[in-house]
Coordinates of C-alpha atoms in Angstrom, one line a residue:
X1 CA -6.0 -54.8 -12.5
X2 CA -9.3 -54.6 -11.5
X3 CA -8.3 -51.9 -9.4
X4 CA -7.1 -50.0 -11.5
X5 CA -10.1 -50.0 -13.9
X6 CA -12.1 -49.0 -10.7
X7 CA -10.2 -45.8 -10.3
X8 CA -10.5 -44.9 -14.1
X9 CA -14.3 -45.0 -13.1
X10 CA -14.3 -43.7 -10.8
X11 CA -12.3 -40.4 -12.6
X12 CA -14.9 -39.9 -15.5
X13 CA -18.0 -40.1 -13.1
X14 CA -15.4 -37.8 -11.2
X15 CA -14.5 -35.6 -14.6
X16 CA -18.1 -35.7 -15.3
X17 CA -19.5 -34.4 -12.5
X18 CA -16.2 -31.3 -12.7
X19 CA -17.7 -30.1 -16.1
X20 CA -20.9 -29.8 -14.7
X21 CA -19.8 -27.4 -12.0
X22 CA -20.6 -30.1 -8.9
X23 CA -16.9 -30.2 -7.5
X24 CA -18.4 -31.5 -4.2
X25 CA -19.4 -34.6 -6.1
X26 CA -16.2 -34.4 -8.2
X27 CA -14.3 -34.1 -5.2
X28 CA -15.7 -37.4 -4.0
X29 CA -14.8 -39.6 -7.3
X30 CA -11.8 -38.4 -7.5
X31 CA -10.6 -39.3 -4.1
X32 CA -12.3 -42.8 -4.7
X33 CA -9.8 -42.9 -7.7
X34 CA -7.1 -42.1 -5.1
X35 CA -7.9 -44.8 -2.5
X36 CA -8.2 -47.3 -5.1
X37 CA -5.0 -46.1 -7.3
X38 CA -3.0 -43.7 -5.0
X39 CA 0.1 -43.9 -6.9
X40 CA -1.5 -42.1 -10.4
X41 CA -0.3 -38.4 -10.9
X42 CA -3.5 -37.5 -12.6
X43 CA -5.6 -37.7 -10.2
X44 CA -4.2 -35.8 -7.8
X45 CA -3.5 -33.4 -10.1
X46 CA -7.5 -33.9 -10.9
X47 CA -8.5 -33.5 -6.8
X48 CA -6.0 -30.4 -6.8
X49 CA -8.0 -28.7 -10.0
X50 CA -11.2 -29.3 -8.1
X51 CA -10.3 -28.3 -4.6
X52 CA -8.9 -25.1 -6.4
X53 CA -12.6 -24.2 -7.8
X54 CA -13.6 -24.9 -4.3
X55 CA -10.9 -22.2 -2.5
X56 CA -9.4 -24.7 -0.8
X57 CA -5.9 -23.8 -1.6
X58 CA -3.8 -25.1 1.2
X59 CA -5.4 -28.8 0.6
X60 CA -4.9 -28.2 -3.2
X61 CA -1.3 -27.3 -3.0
X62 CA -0.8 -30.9 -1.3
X63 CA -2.2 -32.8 -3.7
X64 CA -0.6 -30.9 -6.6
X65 CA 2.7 -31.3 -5.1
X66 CA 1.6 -35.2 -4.6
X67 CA 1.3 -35.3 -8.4
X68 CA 4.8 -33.7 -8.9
X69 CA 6.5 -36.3 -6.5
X70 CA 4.8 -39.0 -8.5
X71 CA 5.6 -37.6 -11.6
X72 CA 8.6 -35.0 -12.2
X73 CA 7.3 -34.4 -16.2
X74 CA 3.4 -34.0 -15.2
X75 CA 3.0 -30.2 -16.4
X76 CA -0.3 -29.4 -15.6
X77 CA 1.1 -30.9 -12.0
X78 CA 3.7 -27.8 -11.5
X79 CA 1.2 -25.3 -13.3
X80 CA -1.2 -26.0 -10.2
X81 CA 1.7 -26.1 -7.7
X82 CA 2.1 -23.1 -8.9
X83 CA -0.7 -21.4 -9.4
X84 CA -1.3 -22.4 -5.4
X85 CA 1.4 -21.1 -4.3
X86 CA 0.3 -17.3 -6.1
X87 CA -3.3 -17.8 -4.2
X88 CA -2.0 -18.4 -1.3
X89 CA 0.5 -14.8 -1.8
X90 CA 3.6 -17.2 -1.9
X91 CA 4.9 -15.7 -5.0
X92 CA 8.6 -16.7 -4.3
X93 CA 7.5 -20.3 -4.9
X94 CA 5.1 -19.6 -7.2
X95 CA 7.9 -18.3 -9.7
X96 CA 9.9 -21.5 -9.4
X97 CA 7.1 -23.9 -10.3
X98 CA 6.7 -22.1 -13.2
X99 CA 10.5 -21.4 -14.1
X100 CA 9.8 -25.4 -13.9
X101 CA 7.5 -25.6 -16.4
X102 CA 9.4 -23.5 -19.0
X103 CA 12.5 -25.7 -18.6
X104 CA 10.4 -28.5 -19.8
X105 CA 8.4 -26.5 -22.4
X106 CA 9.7 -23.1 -23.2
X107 CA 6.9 -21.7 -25.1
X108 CA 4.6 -23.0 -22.9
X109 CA 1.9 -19.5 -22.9
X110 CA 0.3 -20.5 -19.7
X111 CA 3.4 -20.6 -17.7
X112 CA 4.7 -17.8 -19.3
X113 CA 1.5 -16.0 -18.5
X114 CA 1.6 -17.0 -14.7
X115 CA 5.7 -16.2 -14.7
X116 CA 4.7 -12.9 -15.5
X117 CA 1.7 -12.5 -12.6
X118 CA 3.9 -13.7 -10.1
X119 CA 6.8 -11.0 -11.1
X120 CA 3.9 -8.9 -10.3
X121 CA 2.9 -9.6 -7.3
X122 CA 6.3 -9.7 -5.9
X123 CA 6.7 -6.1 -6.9
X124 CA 3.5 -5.1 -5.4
X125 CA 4.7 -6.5 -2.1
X126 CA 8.4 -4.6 -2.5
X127 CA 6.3 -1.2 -2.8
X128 CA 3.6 -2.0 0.0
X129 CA 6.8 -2.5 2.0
X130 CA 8.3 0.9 1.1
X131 CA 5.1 2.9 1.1
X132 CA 4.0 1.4 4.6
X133 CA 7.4 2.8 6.1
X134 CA 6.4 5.7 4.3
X135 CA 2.9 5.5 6.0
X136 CA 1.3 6.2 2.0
X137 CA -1.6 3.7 3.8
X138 CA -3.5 4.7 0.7
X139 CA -0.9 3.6 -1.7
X140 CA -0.4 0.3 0.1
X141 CA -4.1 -0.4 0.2
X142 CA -3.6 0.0 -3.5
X143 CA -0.8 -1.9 -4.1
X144 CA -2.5 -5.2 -2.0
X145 CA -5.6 -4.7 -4.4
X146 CA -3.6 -5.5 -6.8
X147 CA -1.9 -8.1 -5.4
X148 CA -5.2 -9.8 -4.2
X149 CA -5.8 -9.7 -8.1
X150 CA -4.1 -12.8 -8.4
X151 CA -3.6 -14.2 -4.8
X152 CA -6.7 -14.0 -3.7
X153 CA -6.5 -16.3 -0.8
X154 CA -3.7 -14.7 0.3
X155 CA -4.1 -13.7 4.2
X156 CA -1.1 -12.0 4.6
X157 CA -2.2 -8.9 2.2
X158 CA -5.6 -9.1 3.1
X159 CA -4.7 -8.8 7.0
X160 CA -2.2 -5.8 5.5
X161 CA -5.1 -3.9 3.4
X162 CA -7.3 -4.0 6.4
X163 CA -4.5 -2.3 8.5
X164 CA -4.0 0.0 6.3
X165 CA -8.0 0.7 5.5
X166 CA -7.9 1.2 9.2
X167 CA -5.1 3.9 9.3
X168 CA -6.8 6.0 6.8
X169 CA -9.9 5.9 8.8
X170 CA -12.0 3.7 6.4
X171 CA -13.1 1.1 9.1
X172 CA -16.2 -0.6 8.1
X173 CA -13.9 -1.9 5.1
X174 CA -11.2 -2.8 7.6
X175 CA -13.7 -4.7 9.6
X176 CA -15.3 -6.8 6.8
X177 CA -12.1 -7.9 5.5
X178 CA -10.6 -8.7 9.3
X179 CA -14.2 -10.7 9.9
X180 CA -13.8 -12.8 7.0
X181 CA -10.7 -13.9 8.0
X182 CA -12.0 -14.6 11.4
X183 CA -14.6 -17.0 9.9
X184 CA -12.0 -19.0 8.1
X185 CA -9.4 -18.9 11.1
X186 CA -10.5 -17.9 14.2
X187 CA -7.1 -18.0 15.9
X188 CA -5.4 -15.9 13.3
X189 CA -3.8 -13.0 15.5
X190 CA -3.4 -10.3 13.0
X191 CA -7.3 -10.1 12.5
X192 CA -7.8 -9.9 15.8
X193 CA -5.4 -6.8 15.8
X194 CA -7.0 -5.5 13.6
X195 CA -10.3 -5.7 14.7
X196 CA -8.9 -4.1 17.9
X197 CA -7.4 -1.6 16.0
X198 CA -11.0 -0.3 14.2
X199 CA -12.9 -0.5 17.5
X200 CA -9.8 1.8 18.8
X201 CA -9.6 4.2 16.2
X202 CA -13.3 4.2 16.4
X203 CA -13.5 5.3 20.3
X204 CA -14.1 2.3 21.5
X205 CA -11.3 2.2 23.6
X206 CA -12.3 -1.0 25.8
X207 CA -13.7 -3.5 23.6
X208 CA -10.4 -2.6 21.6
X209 CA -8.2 -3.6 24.1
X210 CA -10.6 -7.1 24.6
X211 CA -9.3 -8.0 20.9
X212 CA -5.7 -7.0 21.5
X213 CA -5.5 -8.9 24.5
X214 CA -6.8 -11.9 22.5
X215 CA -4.6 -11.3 19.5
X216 CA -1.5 -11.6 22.6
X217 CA -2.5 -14.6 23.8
X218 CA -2.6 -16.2 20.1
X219 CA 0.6 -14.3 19.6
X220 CA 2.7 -13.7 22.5
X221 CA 5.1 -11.7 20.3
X222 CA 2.6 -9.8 18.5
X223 CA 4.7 -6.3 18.8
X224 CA 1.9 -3.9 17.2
X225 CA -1.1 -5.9 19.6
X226 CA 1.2 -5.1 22.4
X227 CA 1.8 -1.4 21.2
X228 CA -2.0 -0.6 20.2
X229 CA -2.5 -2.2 24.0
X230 CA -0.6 0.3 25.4
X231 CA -1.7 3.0 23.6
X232 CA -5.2 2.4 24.1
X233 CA -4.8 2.0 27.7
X234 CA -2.5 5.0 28.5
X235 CA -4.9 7.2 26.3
X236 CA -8.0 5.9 27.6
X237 CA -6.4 7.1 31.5
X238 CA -5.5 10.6 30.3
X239 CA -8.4 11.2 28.7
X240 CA -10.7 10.5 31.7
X241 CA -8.0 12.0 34.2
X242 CA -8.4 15.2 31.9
X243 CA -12.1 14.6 31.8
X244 CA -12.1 14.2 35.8
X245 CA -10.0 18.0 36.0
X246 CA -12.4 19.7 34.1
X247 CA -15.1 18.5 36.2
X248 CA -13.2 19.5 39.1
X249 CA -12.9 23.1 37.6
X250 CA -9.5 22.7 37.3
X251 CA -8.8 23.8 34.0
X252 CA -4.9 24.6 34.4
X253 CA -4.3 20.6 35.2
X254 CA -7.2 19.6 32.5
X255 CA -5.5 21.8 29.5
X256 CA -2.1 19.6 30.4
X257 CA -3.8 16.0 30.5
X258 CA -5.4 16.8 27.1
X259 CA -2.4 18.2 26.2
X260 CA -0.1 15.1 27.2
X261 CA -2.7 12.6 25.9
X262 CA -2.9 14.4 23.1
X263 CA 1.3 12.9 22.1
X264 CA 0.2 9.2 22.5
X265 CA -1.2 8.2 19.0
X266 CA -0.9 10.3 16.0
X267 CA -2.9 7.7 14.6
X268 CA -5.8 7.5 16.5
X269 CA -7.4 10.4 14.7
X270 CA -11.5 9.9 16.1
X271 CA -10.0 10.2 19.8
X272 CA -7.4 13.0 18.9
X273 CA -10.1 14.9 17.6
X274 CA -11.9 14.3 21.0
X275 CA -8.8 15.1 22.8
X276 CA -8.3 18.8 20.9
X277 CA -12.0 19.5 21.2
X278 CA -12.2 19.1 25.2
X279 CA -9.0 21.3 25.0
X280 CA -10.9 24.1 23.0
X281 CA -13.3 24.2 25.6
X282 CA -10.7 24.4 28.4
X283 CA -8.9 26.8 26.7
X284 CA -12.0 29.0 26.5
X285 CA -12.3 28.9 29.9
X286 CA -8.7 29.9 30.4
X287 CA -9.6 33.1 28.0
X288 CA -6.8 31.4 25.4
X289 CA -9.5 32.1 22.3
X290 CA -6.7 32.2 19.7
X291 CA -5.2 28.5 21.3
X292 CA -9.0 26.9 21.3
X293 CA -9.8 28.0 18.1
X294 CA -6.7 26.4 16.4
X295 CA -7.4 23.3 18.4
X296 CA -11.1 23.4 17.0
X297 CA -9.3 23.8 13.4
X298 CA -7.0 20.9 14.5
X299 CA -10.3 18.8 15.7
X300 CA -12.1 19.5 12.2
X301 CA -9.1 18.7 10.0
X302 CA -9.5 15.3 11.9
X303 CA -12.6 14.9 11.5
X304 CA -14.6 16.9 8.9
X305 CA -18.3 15.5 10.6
X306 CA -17.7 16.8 13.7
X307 CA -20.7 19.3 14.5
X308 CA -19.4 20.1 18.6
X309 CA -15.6 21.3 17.0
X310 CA -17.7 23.5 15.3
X311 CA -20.3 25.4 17.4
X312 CA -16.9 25.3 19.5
X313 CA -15.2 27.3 17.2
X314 CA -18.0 29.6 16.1
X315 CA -18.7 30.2 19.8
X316 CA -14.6 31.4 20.0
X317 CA -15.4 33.4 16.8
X318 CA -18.6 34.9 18.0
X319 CA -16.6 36.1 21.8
X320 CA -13.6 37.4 19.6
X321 CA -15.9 39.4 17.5
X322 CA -15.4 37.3 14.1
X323 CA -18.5 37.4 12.6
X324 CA -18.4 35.8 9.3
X325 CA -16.3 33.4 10.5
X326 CA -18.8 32.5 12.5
X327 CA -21.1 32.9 10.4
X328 CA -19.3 30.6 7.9
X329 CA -19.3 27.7 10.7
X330 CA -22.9 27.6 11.6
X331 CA -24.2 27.9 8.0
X332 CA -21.9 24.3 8.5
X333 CA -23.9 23.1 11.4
X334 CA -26.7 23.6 10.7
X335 CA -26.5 22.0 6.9
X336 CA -25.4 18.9 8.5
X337 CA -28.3 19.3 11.3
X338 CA -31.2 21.2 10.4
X339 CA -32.1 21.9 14.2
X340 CA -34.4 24.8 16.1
X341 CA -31.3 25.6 18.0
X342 CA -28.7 25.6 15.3
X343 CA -31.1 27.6 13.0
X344 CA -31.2 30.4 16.0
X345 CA -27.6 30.2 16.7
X346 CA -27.0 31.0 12.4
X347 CA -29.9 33.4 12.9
X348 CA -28.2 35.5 15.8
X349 CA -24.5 35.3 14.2
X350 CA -25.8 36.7 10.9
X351 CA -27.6 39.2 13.3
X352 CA -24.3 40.3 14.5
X353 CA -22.7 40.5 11.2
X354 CA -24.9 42.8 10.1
X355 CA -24.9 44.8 13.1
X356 CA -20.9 44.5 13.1
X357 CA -21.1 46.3 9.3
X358 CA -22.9 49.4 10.6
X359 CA -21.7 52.1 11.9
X360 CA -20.8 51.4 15.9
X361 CA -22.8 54.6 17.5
X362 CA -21.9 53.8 20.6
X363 CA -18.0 53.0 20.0
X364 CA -18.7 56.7 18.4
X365 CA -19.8 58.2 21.5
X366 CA -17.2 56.1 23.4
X367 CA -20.2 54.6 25.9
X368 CA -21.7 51.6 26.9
X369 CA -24.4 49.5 25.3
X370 CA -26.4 50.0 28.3
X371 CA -25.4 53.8 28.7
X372 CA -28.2 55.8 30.3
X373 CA -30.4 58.9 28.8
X374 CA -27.7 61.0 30.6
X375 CA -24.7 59.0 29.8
X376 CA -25.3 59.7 25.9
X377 CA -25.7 63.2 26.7
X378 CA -22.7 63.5 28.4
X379 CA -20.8 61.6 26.0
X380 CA -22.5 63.6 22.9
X381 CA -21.1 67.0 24.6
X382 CA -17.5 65.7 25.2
X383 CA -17.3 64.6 21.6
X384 CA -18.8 67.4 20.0
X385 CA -16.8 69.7 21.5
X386 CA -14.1 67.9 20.8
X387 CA -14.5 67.4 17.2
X388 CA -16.2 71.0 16.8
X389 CA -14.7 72.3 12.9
X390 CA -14.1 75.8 14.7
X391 CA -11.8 73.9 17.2
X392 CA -9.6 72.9 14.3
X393 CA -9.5 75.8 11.7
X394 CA -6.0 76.3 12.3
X395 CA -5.4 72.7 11.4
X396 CA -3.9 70.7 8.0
X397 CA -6.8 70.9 5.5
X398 CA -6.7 66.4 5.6
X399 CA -7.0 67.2 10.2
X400 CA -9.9 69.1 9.2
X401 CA -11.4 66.8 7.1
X402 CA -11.2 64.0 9.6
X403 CA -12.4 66.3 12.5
X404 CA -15.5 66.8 10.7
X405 CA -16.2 63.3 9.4
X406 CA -16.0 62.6 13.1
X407 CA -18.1 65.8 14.1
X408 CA -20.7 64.5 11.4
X409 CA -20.7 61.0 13.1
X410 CA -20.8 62.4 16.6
X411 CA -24.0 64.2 15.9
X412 CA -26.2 61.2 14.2
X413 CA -24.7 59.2 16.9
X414 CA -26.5 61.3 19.5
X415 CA -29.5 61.2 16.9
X416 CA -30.2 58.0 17.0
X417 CA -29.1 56.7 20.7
X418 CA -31.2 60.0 22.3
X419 CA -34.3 59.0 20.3
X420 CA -36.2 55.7 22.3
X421 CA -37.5 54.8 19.1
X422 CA -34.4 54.8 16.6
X423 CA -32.4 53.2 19.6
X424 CA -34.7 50.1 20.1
X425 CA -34.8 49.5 16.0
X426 CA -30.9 50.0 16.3
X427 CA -30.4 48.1 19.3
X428 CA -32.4 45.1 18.1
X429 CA -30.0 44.9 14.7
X430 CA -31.4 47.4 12.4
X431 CA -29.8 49.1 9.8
X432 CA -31.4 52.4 10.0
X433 CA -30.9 53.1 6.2
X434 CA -32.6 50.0 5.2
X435 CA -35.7 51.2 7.0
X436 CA -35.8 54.3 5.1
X437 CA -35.0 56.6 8.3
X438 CA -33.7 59.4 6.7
X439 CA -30.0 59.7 7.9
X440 CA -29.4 62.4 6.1
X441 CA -28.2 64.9 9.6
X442 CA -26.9 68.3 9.1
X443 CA -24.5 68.0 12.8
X444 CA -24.3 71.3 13.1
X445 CA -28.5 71.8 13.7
X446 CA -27.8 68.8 16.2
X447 CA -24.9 70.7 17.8
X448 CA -27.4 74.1 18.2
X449 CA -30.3 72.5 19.2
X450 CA -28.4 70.8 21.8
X451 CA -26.1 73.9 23.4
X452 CA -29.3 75.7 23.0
X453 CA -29.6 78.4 20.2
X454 CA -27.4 80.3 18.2
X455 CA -25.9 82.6 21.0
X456 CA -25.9 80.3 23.7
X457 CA -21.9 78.4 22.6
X458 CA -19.8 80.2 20.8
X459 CA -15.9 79.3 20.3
X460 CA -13.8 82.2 20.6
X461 CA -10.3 82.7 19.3
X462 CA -8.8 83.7 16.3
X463 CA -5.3 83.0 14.8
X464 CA -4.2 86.0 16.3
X465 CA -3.8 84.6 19.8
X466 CA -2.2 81.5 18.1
X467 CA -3.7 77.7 17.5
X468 CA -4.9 75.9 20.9
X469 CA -5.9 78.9 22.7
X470 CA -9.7 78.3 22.7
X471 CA -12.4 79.4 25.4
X472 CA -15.4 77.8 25.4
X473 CA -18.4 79.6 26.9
X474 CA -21.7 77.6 28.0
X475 CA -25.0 79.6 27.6

């Protein structure tokens, strides 16, 4: 029996060396306890306890279930069994090693305790199940924290929080938790997935499809690697097909490539964003401004960073006249990038803002912004005349009104457009008012001084030959 005293040694230098924290050195003892006396419960049961602190769940589930064939009644035996088998996510089997325990002790508050976790850990996989058909990817990510709580080792729920961090876009989690798997087991295809799947989401289309062929040759059957490979590859071909168009000039076929790629992966929300983008800009070429500025909405929604959807859009806003808009996006841009060019680009949309919230002078004399000297004068004598009060005294008193608001605004049109110095301050974004230029114009001095004295225009008719029968006589 001098074996068997060995092995009890060898245990207390073993249980000595546990209660110090070394379970490398613990580790070693016990298994010298094992070789010398390998058909003692306890001290596999002992190697299992110690292996556990150590995270090495797979090897300590062995022993523990060692201990149990060795000893049916050897509590602490099934409590470890257990309590492997909820590490390792397997909480089916975890339950019934500690049902196991309560047969033989009822009010045993450990196994009561661990009944309870595992309960919970099977509900959190029956909701991650229903949420992920759902796609609530943030609820699942939830749900597999919680899970993790108690089976930490668990691959299976890590590999399914990863996928999930990766569908809402949170990849540098997604990554960390697919690489540490990787480390442990390099082989293990659903990393690799979903290492793919980051790079993927992320744009990298190519190295993405690397890892998906790799998780297919660990997994021949891996139906989402073989999906995300497809995908990738189909949307990766549109995209540059699309790109290829546009370079051609031909936007027609461009505007359908993006269009089609656009219907290959709801998911892949970096590329889509992309995709609508390049589509904008198409589509701004094609004069469809209302289209490209919903796909630059569609692009931002995607993603919120994404300075080119912007100056798209504000460009669209700017071309359809929609200043504040506008406005509204730079101000974005160029928070986000304090830039010489994005400063001018805010500078000259809140130029035309302002200029947009005067009064139009020449949408009043119905000429060009590059009207000549003559031009305005023509213009100003059309309108007048036109507007003239006398030309509407027969008129409803609310006619009248209008007619001579737009008499008044005729005349300090021609004001400022026929004077080279208001015109330049006017031209270049002024407000008149706020340069104290009195605007104060009495139209009908304007309208005089222009036809040329008191007797040289005069409207003639009176009610008596009836509304409409004017004759107008040029001094």
């Amino acid at each position: 029996d001098r074996m068997v005293q060995e092995a009890e040694c060898f245990k207390e230098q073993g249980n000595a060396f546990y209660n110090k924290k070394d379970y490398y050195e613990a580790f070693n003892y016990y298994t010298k306890a094992i070789d010398a006396c390998p058909k003692n419960a306890s001290y596999y049961g002992n190697r299992a306890a110690t292996l556990m602190m150590l995270n090495r769940y797979r090897e300590a589930l062995e022993d523990s279930q060692q201990a149990v064939r060795l000893d049916d009644c050897f509590m602490k035996g099934h409590l470890r069994e257990g309590k492997c088998h909820l590490s390792l996510g397997n909480a089916m089997a975890a339950s019934r090693c500690f049902q196991k325990v309560l047969q033989l002790e009822p009010d045993n508050g450990q196994a009561q305790q661990e009944h309870k976790n595992a309960e919970a850990v099977l509900q959190y996989e029956k909701m991650a199940e229903l949420d992920f058909e759902k796609r609530d990817f943030r609820k699942v990510v939830y749900c597999m924290d919680r899970a993790l709580e108690f089976a930490s080792a668990c691959h299976r729920f890590k590999i399914l929080k990863a996928e999930c961090l990766a569908l809402i876009g949170r990849y540098p989690e997604a990554q960390s938790v697919a690489s540490d798997i990787l480390r442990v087991d390099s082989t293990n295809a659903d990393a690799l997935y979903v290492r793919g799947l980051c790079l993927y989401y992320e744009d990298c289309i190519d190295k993405a499809v690397q890892f998906f062929v790799q998780a297919l040759r660990m997994a021949p059957d891996h139906k989402k690697a073989r999906l995300a490979c497809r995908n990738a590859k189909a949307l990766k071909a549109k995209k540059e097909e699309g790109n290829q168009a546009f370079k051609e000039g031909n936007y027609e076929s461009a505007y359908e490539l993006y269009s089609e790629a656009l219907t290959i992966d709801s998911n892949n929300i970096k590329t889509n964003a992309k995709l609508y983008c390049n589509r904008a800009t198409v589509g701004s070429k094609l004069k469809k401004i209302e289209q490209a500025i919903e796909d630059c909405t569609n692009a931002i929604k995607l993603d919120e960073t994404y300075i080119k959807a912007y100056l798209r859009r504000a460009q669209c806003y700017m071309d359809t006249e929609s200043y504040e808009e506008a406005v509204r996006d730079y101000e974005k841009v160029y928070q986000t990038e304090k830039t010489k060019e994005h400063k001018h680009l805010l500078k000259n949309a809140q130029l035309e803002l302002k200029k947009s919230k005067r009064k139009d002078y020449y949408k009043v004399l119905g000429v060009g912004k590059n009207a000549t000297e003559d031009e305005i004068k023509k213009a100003y004598r059309k309108r007048a005349l036109m507007h003239h009060p006398d030309r509407h005294s027969a008129a409803t008193p609310e006619v009248q009104k209008e007619e001579e608001k737009k008499f008044k605004e005729v005349g300090e049109a021609f004001t400022v457009l026929s004077d080279p110095k208001k015109k330049s301050r006017y031209d270049s974004g002024h407000d008149l008012e706020d340069d104290g230029i009195n605007m104060d114009f009495d139209a009908n001095n304007i309208f005089r001084a222009f036809f040329g004295g008191p007797g040289g225009f005069s409207f003639e008719g009176s009610s008596s030959s009836g509304p409409g029968n004017f004759f107008f006589q040029f001094g």
